[in-house]
XYZ file of C-alpha atoms in Angstrom:
367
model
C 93.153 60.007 92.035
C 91.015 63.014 91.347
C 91.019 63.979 87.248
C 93.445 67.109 87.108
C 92.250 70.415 86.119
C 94.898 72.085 84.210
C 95.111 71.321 80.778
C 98.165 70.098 79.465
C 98.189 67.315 82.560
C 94.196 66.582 81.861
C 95.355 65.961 78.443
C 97.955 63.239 79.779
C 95.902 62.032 81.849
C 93.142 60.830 79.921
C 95.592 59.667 77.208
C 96.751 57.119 80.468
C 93.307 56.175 80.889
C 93.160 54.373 77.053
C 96.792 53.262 77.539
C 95.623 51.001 80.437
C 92.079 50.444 79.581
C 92.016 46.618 79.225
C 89.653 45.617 77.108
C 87.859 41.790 77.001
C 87.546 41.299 73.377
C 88.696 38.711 70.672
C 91.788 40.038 68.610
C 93.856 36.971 67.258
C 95.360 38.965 64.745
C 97.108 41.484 67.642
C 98.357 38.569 68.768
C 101.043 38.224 66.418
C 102.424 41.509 66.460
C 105.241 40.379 68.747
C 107.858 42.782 67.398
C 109.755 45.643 69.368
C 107.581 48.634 69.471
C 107.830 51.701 67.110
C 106.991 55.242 68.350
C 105.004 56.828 69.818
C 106.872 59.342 67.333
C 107.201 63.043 67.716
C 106.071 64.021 64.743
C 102.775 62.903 62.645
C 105.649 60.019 60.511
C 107.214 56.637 61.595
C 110.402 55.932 60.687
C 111.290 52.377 60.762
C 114.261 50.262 59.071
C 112.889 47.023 57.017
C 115.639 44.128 57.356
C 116.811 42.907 53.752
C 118.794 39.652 53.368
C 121.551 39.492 51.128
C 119.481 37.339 48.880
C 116.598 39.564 48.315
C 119.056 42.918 48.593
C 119.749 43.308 44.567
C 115.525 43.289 43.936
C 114.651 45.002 47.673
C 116.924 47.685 47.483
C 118.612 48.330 44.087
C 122.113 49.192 43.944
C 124.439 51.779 45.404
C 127.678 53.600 44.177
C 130.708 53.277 47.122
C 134.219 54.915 46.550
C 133.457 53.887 42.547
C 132.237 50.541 43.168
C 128.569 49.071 42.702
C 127.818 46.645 45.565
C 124.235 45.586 46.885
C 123.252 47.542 50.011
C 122.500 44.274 52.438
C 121.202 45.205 56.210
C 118.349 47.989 56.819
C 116.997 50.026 54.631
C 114.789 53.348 55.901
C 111.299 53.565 55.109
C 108.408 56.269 56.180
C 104.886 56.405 56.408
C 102.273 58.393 57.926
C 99.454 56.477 59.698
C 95.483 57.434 59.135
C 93.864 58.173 62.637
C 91.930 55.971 64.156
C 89.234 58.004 66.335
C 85.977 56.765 68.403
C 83.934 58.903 70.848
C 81.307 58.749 73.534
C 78.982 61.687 74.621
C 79.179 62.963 78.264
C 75.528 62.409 79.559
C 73.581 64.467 81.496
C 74.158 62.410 84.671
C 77.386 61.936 84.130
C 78.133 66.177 84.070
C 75.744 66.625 87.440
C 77.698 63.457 89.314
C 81.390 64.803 88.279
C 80.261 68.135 89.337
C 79.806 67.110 92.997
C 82.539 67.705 95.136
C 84.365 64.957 96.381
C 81.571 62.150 95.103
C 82.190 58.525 95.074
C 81.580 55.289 93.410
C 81.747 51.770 94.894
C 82.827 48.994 92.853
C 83.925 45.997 94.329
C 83.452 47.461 97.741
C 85.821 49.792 96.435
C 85.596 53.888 96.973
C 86.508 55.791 93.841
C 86.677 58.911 92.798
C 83.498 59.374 90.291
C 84.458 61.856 88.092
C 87.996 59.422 87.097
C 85.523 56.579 87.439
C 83.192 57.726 84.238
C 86.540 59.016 82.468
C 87.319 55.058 83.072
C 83.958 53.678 81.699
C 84.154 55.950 78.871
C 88.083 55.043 77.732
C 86.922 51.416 77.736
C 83.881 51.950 75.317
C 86.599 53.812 73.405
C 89.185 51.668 73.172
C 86.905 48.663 72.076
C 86.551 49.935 68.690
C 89.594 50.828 68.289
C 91.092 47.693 69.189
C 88.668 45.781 66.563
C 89.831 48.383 64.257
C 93.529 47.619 64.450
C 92.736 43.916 64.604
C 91.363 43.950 60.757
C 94.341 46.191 59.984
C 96.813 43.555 61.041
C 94.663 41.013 59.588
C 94.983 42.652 56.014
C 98.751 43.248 56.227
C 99.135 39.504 56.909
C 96.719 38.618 54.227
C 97.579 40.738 51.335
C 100.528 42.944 52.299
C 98.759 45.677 53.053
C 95.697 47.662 54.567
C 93.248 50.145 54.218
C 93.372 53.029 56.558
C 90.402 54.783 58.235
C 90.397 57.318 55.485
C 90.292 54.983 53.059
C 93.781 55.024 52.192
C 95.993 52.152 51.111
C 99.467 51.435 53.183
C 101.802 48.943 50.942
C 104.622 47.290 52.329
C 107.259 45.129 50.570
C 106.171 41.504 51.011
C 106.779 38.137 49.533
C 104.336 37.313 46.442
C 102.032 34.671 47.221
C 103.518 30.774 46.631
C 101.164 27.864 44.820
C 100.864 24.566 46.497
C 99.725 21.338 44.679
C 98.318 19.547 47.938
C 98.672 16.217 45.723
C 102.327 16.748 44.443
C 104.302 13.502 44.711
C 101.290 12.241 46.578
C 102.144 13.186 50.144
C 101.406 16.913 51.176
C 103.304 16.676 54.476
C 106.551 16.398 51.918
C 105.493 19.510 50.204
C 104.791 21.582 53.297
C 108.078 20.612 54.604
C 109.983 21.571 52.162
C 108.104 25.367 52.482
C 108.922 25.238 56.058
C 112.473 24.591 55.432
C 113.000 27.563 53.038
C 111.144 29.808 55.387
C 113.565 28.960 58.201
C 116.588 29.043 55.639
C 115.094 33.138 54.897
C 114.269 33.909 58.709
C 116.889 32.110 60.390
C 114.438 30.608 62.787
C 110.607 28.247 62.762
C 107.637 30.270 62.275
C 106.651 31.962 65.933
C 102.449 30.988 64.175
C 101.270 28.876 61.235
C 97.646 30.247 59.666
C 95.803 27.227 58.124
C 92.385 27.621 56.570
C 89.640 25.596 57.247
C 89.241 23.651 53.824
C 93.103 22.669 54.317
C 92.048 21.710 58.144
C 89.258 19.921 56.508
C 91.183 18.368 53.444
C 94.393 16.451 56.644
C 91.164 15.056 58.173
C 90.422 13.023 54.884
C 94.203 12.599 54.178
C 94.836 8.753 54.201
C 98.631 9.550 54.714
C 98.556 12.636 57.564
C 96.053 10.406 59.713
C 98.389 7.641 59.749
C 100.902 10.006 61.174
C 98.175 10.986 63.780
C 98.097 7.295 65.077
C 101.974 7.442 65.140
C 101.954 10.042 67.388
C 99.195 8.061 69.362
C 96.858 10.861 68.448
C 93.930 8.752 67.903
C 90.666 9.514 68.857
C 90.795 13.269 69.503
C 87.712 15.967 69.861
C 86.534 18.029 67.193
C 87.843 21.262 69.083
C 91.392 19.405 69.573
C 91.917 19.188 65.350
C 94.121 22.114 65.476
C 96.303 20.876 68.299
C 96.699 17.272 66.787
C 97.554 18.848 63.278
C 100.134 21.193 64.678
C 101.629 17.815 66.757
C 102.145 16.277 62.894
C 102.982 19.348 61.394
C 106.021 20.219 64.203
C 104.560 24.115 63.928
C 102.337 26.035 66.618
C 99.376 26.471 64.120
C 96.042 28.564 64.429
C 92.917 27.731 62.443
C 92.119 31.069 60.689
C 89.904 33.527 62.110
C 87.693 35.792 59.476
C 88.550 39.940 60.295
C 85.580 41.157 58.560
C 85.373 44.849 58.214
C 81.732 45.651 57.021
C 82.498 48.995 56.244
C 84.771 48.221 53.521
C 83.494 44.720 52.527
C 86.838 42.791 52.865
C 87.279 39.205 54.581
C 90.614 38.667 55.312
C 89.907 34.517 55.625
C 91.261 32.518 53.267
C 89.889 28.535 53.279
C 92.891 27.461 51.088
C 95.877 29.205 52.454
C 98.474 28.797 54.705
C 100.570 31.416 56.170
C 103.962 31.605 58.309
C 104.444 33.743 60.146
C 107.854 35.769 61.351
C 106.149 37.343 64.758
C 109.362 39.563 65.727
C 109.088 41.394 62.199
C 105.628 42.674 62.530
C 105.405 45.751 64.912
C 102.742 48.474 66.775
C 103.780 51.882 65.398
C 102.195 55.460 66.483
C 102.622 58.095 64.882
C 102.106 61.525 67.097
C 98.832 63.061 67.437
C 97.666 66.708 67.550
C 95.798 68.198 70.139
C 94.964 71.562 70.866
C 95.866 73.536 74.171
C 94.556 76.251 74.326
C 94.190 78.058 70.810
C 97.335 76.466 69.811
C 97.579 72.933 68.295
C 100.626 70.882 68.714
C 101.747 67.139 68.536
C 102.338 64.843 71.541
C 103.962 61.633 71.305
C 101.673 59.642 72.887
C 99.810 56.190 71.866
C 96.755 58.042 72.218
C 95.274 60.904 73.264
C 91.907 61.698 74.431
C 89.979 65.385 75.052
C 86.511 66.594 75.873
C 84.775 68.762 72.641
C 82.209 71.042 74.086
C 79.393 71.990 71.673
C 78.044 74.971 73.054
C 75.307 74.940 70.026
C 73.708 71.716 71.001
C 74.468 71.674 74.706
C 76.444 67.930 74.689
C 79.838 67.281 75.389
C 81.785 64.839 73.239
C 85.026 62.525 75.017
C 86.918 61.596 72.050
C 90.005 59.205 71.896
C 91.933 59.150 69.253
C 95.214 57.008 68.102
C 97.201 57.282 65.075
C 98.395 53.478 64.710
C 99.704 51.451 61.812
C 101.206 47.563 61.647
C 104.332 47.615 60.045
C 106.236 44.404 58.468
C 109.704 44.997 58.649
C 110.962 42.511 56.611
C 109.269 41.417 53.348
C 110.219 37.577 54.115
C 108.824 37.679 57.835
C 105.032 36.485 56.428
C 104.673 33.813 53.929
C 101.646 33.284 52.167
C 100.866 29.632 50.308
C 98.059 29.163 48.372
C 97.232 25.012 48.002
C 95.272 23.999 45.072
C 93.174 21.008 47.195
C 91.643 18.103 44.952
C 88.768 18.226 44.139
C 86.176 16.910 46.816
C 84.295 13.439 46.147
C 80.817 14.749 46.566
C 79.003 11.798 49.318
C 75.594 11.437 48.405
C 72.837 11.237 51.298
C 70.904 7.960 51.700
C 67.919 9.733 50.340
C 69.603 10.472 47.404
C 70.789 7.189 46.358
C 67.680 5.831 47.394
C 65.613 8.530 45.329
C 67.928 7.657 42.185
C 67.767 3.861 42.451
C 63.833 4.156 42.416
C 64.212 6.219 39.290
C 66.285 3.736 37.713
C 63.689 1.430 38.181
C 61.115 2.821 36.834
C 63.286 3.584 33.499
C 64.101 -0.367 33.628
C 60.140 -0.747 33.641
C 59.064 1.677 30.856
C 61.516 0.491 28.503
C 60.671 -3.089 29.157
C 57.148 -2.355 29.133
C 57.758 -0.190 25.448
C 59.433 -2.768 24.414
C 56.924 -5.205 25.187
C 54.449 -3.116 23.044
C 56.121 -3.242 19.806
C 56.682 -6.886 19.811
C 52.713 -7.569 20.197
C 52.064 -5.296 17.199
């Protein structure tokens, strides 16, 4: 399919070319965004409704006056917000101009004839939509971490979220008891099990040593596992489809959304992919599409380059303050195992203490 010349169509075109650009990169946060789709919108806001429970109606939402009567609004409550845009860009070589500009080139791949000119358009909406991708991967990752994120521009998007529950792993001396009993009210709230458990490494690390959880490993005839089949065994004993927690590290604003100590639940179906529309420009006149993305060629006449920028005006939204629960577990603290060496290097001291007093003592008694 040859790119299209006129404008608007180019426009939609290349905006199709992100859409389906399938990119091979890690983002386990994406993952749990499971939740119907919001957008793309019309206009630069999303409009979404956030789910409130009658028990968390009175604090959510406040109160409303009806025909004279006070009652607690219970059911959806409307909330807006208008995403930061999310933009990335690669530079039309050269090459790339002088092989688009012959008529009716080609490119094999995979013994393949395509068209070249859609074939760079391809290559370049990939190297685009990498970034992008990584990009909305740390802004899920936040969300789910502290309840909200940091947009491109540096701005903060809040959402109403459950405050962060304390955990004494050694309460009543069993900490499958404990977790239980947070996995009960979490299904009591949502209705349903947690579609993903988050559990950080030092917890991970804290059921290996735990007398009581390993003995419901053998149980389960468990025994024996590989170090990279931990997370499946502890999910068997848990009864929850559990992920060890990934770090989202975002070195441009310095924040690690990994947390060793934490575990999270996780309500899939309430977190969502909204877009917001985008403005482009056709001709001298801008306007907003409601499109995912959209993507356009800026010609710098000045320096002679051409610039294919995509662009996507995205946001995570949590729709319902109890769909992500966040559990902080104070762990004991660790019985620090000292290395052969080390005992070895302290028992020779020892010794030699046991000799100079002896030998001190000795001294005196001669005198």
């Amino acid at each position: 399919m040859a790119v299209p010349k006129n404008e608007i169509e180019r426009i939609r075109f290349f905006a199709g070319l992100l859409v389906a650009a399938q990119v091979n990169i890690d983002t386990p946060y994406l993952k749990f965004v499971r939740g119907r789709k919001l957008g793309p919108s019309p206009t630069r806001e999303i409009d979404y409704r956030s789910v409130a429970t009658k028990r968390q109606a009175a604090s959510l939402l406040g109160f409303r006056k009806i025909e004279g009567q006070t009652i607690r609004q219970v059911g959806f409550d409307e909330y807006r917000l208008t995403p930061g845009i999310i933009s990335q860009s690669e530079v039309i070589t050269a090459s790339d101009a002088g092989l688009m500009s012959l008529t009716d080139s080609v490119i094999y791949v995979n013994k393949s004839q395509l068209d070249a000119e859609e074939t760079i358009y391809r290559d370049k909406a990939y190297n685009i939509k990498t970034p992008i991708e990584l990009r909305k991967n740390i802004m899920v990752a936040q969300l789910i971490h502290d309840g909200k994120y940091t947009s491109c521009e540096g701005r903060k998007v809040e959402f109403p979220i459950r405050a962060v529950d304390t955990l004494d792993y050694t309460a009543h001396g069993n900490f499958l008891v404990n977790y239980k009993k947070q996995l009960r009210a979490f299904i009591k709230a949502n209705g349903k099990r947690p579609d993903a458990v988050i559990v950080g490494e030092k917890i991970v690390d804290e059921l290996l040593r735990d007398k009581i959880f390993m003995d419901e490993v053998y149980k389960l005839g468990l025994a024996g596992f590989d170090q990279d089949q931990k997370d499946v065994v502890i999910a068997r004993v848990l009864g929850t489809q559990l992920q060890e927690e990934a770090p989202a590290y975002d070195p441009d604003l310095e924040i690690d959304s990994a947390t060793g100590n934490r575990i999270t639940f996780i309500n899939t179906e309430r977190l969502h992919d909204a877009y917001g529309g985008l403005e482009v420009l056709v001709g001298k006149s801008p306007k907003i599409v409601a499109s995912e993305y959209v993507a356009y060629e800026d010609v710098d006449t000045k320096n002679q380059s051409v610039e294919f920028i995509g662009k996507t005006a995205y946001s995570p939204v949590l729709s319902d303050p109890n769909g992500i629960w966040r559990i902080e577990v104070d762990l004991p603290t660790p019985t620090v195992l000292k290395t052969l060496s080390e005992v070895n290097e302290e028992e020779v001291q020892a010794e030699e203490e046991v000799q100079e007093t002896e030998g001190t003592g000795k001294g005196r008694k001669g005198k």
